[in-house]
mmCIF file of C-alpha atoms in Angstrom:
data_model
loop_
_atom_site.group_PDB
_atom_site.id
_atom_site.type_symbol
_atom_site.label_atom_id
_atom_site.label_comp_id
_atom_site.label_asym_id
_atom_site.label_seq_id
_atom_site.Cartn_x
_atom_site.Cartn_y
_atom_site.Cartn_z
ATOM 1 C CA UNK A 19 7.785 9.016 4.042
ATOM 2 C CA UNK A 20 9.438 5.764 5.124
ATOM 3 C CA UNK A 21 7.722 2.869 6.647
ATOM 4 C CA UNK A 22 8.173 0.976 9.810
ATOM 5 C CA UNK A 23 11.605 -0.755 9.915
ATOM 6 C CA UNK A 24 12.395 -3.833 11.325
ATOM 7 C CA UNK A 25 16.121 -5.223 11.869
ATOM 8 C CA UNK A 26 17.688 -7.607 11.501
ATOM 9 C CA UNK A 27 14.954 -9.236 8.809
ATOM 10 C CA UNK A 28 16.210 -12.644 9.641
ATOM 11 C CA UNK A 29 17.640 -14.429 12.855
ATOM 12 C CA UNK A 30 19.460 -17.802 13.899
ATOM 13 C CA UNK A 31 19.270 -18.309 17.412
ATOM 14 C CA UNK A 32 20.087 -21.757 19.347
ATOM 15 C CA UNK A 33 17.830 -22.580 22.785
ATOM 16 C CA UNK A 34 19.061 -20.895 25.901
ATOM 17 C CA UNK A 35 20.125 -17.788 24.190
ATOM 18 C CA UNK A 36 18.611 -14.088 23.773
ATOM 19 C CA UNK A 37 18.225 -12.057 21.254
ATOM 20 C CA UNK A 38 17.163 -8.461 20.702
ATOM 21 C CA UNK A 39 15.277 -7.187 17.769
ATOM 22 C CA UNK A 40 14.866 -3.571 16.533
ATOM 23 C CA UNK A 41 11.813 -1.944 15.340
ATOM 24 C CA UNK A 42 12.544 2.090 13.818
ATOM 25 C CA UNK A 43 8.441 3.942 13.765
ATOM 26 C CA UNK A 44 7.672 6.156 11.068
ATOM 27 C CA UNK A 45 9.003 9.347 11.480
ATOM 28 C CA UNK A 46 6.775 11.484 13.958
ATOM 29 C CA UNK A 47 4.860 8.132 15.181
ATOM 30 C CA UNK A 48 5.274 8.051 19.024
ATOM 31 C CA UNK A 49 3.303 4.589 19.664
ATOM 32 C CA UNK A 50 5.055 1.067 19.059
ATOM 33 C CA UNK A 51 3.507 -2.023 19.181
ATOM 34 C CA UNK A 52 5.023 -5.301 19.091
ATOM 35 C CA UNK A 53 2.919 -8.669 18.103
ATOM 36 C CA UNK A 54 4.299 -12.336 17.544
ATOM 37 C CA UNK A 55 3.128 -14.646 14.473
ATOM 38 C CA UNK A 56 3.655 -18.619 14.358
ATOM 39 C CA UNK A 57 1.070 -20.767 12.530
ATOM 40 C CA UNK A 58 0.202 -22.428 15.762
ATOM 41 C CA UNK A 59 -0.992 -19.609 17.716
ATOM 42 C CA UNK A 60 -1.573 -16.913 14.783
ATOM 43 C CA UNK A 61 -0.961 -13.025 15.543
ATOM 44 C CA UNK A 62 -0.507 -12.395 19.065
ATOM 45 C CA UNK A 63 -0.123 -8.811 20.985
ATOM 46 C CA UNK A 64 3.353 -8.738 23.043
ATOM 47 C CA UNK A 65 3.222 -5.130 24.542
ATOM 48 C CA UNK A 66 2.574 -0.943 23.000
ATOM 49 C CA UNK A 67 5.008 1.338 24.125
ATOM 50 C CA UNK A 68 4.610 5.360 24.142
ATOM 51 C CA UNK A 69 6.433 8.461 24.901
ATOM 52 C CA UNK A 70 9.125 5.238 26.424
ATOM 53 C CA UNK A 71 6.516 3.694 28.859
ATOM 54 C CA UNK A 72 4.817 0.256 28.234
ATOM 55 C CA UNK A 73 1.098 0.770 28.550
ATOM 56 C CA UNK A 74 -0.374 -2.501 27.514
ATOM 57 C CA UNK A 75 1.360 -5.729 27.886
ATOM 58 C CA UNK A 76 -0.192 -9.030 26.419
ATOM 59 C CA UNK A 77 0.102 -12.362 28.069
ATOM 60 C CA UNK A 78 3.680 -13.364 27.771
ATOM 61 C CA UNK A 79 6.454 -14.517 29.987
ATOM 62 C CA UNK A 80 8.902 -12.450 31.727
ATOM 63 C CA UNK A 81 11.701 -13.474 28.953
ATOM 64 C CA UNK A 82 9.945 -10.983 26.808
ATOM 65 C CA UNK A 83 10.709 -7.397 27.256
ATOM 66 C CA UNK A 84 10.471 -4.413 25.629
ATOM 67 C CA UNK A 85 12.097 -0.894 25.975
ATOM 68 C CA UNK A 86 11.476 2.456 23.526
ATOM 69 C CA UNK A 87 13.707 5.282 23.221
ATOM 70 C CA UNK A 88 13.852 8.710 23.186
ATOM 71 C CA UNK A 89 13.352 9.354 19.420
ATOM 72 C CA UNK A 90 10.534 6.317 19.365
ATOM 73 C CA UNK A 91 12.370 3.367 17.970
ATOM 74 C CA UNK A 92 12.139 0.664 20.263
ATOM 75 C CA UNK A 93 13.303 -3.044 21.075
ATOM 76 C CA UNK A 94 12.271 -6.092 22.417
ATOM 77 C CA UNK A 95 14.323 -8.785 23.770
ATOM 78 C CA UNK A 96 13.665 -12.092 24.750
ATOM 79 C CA UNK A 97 16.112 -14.059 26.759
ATOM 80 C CA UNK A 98 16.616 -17.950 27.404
ATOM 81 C CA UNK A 99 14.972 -18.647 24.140
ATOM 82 C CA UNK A 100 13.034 -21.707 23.584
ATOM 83 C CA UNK A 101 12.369 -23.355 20.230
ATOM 84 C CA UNK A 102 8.529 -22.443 20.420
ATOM 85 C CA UNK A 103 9.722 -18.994 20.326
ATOM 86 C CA UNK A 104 10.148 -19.426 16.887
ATOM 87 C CA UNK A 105 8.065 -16.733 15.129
ATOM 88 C CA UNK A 106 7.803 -13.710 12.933
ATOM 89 C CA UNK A 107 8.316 -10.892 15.337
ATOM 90 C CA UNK A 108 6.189 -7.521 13.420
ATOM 91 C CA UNK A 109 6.267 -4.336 14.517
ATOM 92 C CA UNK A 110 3.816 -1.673 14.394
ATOM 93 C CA UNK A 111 3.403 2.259 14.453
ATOM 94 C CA UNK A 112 0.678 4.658 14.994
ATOM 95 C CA UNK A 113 0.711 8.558 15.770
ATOM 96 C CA UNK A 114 -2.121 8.316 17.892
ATOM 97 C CA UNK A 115 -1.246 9.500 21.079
ATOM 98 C CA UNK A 116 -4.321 8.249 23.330
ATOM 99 C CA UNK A 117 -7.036 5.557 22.822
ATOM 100 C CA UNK A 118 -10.200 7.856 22.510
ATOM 101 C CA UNK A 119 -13.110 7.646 20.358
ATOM 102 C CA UNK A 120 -12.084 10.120 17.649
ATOM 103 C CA UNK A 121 -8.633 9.494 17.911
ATOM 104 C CA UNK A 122 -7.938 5.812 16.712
ATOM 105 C CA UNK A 123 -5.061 6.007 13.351
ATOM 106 C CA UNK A 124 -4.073 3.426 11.696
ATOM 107 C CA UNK A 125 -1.339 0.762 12.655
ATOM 108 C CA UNK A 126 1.381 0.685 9.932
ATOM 109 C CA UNK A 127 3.189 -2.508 10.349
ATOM 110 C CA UNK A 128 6.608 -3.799 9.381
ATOM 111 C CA UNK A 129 7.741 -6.348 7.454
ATOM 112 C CA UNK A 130 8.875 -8.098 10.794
ATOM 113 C CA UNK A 131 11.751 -10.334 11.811
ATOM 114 C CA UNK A 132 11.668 -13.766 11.017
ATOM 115 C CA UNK A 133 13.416 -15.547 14.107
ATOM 116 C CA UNK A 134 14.504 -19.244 14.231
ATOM 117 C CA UNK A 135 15.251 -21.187 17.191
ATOM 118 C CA UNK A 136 17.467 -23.908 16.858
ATOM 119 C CA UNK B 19 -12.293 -9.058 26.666
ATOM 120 C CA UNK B 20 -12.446 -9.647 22.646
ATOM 121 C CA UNK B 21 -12.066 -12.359 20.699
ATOM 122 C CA UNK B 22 -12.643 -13.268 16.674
ATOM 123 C CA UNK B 23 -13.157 -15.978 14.736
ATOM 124 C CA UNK B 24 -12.522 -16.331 11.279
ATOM 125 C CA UNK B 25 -14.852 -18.909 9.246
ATOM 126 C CA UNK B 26 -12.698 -21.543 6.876
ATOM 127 C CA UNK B 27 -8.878 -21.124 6.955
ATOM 128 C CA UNK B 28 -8.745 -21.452 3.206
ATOM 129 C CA UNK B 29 -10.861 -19.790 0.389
ATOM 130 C CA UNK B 30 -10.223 -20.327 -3.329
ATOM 131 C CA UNK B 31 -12.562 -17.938 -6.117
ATOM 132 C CA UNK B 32 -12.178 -17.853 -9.680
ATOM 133 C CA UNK B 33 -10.805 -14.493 -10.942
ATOM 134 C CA UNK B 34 -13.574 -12.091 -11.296
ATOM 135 C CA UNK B 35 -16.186 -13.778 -8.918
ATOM 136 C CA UNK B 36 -17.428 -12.619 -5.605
ATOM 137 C CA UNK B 37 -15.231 -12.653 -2.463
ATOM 138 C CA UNK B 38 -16.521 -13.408 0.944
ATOM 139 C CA UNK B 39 -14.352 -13.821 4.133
ATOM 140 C CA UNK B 40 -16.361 -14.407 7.282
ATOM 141 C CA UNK B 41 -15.572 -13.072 10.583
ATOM 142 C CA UNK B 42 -17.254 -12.667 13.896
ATOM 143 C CA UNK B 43 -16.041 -11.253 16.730
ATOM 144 C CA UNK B 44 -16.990 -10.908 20.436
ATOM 145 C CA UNK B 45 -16.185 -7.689 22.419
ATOM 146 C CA UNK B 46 -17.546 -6.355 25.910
ATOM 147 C CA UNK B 47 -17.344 -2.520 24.761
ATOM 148 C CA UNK B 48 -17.922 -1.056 21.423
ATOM 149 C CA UNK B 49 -15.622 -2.428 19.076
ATOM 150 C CA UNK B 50 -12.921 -1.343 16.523
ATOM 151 C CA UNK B 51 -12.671 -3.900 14.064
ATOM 152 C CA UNK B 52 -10.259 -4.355 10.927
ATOM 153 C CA UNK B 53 -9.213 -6.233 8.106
ATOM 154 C CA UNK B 54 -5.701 -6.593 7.311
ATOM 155 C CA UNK B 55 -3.529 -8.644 4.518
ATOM 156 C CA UNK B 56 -0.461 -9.801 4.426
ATOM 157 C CA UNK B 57 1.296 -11.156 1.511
ATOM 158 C CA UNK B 58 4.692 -13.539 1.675
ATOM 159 C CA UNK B 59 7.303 -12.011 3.616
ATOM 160 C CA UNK B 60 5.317 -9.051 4.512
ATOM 161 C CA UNK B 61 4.101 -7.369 6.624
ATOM 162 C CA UNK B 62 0.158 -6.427 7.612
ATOM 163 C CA UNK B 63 -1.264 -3.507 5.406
ATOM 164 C CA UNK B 64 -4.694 -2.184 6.323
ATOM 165 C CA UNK B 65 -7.492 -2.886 4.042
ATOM 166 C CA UNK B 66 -10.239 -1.296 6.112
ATOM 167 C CA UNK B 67 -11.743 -0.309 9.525
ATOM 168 C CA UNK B 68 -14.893 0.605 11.471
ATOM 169 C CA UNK B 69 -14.915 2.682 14.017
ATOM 170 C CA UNK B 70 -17.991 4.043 14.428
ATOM 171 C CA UNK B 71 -20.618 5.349 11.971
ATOM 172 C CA UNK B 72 -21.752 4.343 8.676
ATOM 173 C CA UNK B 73 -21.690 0.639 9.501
ATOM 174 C CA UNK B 74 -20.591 -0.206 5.490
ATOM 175 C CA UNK B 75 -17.147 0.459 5.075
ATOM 176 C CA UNK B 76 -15.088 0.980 1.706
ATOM 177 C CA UNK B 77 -11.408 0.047 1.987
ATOM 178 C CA UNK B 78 -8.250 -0.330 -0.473
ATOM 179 C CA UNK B 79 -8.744 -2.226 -4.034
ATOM 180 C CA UNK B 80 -12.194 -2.527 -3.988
ATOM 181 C CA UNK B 81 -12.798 -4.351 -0.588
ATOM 182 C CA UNK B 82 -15.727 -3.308 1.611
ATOM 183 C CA UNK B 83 -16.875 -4.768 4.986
ATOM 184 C CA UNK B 84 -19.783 -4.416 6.918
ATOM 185 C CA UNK B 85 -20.615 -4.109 10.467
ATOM 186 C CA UNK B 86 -23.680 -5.881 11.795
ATOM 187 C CA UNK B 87 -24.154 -5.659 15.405
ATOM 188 C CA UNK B 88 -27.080 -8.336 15.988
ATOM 189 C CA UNK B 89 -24.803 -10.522 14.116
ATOM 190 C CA UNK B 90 -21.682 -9.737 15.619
ATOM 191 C CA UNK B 91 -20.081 -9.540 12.146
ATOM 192 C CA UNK B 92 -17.980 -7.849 9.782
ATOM 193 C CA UNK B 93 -16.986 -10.342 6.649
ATOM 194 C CA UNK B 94 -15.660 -8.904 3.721
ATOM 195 C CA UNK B 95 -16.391 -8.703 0.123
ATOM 196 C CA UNK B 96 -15.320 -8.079 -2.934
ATOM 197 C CA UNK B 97 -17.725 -7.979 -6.341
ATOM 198 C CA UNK B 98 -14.467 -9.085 -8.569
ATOM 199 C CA UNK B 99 -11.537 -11.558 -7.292
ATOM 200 C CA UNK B 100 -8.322 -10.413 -9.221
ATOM 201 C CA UNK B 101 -5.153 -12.955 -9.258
ATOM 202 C CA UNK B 102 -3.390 -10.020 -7.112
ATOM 203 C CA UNK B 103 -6.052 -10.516 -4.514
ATOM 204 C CA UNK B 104 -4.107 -14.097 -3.383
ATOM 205 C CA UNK B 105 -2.334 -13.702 -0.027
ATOM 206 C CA UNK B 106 -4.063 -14.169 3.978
ATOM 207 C CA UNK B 107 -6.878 -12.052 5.723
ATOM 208 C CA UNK B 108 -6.955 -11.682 8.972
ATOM 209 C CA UNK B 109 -10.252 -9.663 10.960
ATOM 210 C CA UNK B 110 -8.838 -8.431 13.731
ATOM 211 C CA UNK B 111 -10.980 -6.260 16.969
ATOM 212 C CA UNK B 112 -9.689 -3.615 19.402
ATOM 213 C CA UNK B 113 -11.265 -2.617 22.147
ATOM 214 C CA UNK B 114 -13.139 0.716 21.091
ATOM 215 C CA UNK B 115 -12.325 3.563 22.823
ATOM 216 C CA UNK B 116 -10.212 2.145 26.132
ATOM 217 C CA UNK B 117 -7.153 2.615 26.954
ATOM 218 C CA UNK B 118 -5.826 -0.525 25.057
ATOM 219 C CA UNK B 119 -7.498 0.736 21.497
ATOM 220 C CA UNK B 120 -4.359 0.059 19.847
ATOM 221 C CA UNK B 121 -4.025 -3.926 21.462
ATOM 222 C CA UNK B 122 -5.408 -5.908 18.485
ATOM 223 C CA UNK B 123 -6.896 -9.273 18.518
ATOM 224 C CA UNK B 124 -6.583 -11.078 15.333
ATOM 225 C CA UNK B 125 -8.583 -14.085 13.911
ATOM 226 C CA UNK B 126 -6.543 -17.259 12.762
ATOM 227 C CA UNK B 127 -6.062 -15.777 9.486
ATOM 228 C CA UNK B 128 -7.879 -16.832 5.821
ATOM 229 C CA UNK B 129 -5.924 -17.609 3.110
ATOM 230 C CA UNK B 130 -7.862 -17.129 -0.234
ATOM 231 C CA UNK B 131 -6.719 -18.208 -3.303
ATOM 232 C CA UNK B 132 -7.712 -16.852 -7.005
ATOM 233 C CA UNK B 133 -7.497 -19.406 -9.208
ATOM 234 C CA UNK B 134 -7.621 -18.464 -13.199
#
């Protein structure tokens, strides 16, 4: 079974611009979560999308957003990029389909996208 | 809300002695918590979780954790450090069984070393 996949792997970017990154779930995974990493601020929760809705959205600016499709793989964009946006972007999938007790699975994450703001 | 901390950002063993990572956490409902490591240019692969339970948890290549509730803790151990043990820990807490069980909070992350 393949693992999450996250494209591009790597990204150049100058201030002021956007960029949209791609995040494929494992096959039959309908949840997709996004998280941001930088040494300053560690591992941060951006937003979960299922079934194509957001459901949870962490505390981040309007410039990030986030959209899933139909067959679960999903994007996030960020627009007017600043150089603190500089981060590894990861991606993660789960088949869990609600939040309950009994029903927690494991997040499988990707190997994320390295983004660089110039 | 939850929160974790993670005690000492860097940990170095010798290979084959005991590792322990420290974390505490703070939660308002039940908590999920986790251990996760990443290795360069990689991604976060689960080593273990608690859910509910048997509060001492076995995970991946010999890792266990395990929960204590008066001490709001879950640091984890392993009898043996092995050089392929090097790379960063992070503890991480959802909130139980709400809606937002799959919005982790991570700790700042421990980087352990295994020296020879």
């Amino acid at each position: 079974k393949a693992g999450v996949t996250q494209t591009p792997r790597y990204l150049i970017k100058t201030r002021g611009q956007q960029v949209t990154l791609s995040c494929s779930p494992i096959s039959g995974h309908r949840s997709v979560s996004w998280y941001q990493q930088t040494p300053g601020q560690g591992l941060q929760f951006l937003f979960e999308y299922f079934s194509e809705t957001q459901r949870n959205k962490g505390n981040f600016p309007g410039r990030f957003s986030g959209r899933q499709f139909s067959n679960s793989r999903s994007e996030m964009n960020v627009s007017t990029l600043e150089l603190g946006d500089s981060a590894l972007y990861l991606c993660a999938s789960t088949s869990s389909a609600s939040g309950g007790l009994s029903s927690y699975n494991e997040q499988f994450f990707g190997p994320g996208t390295r983004l660089t703001v110039l | 809300a939850q929160s974790v901390t993670q005690l000492g950002s860097h940990v170095s063993v010798s290979e084959g002695a005991l590792v322990l990572l420290r974390c505490n956490y703070s939660s308002s409902v039940p908590p999920y918590l986790f251990w996760y490591v990443q290795y360069p240019n990689q991604g976060l692969q689960l080593l273990l979780k608690y859910t509910t339970g048997a509060t001492l948890v076995k995970g991946i290549n010999g890792f266990e954790a395990e929960f204590k509730k008066s001490e709001t803790s879950f640091h984890l151990t392993k009898p043996s450090a092995h050089m392929s043990d090097a790379a960063e820990y992070f503890c991480a807490v959802s909130a139980g069984s709400s809606g937002s069980a799959r919005q982790l909070t991570f700790g700042s992350g421990t980087q352990l070393t295994v020296l020879p």
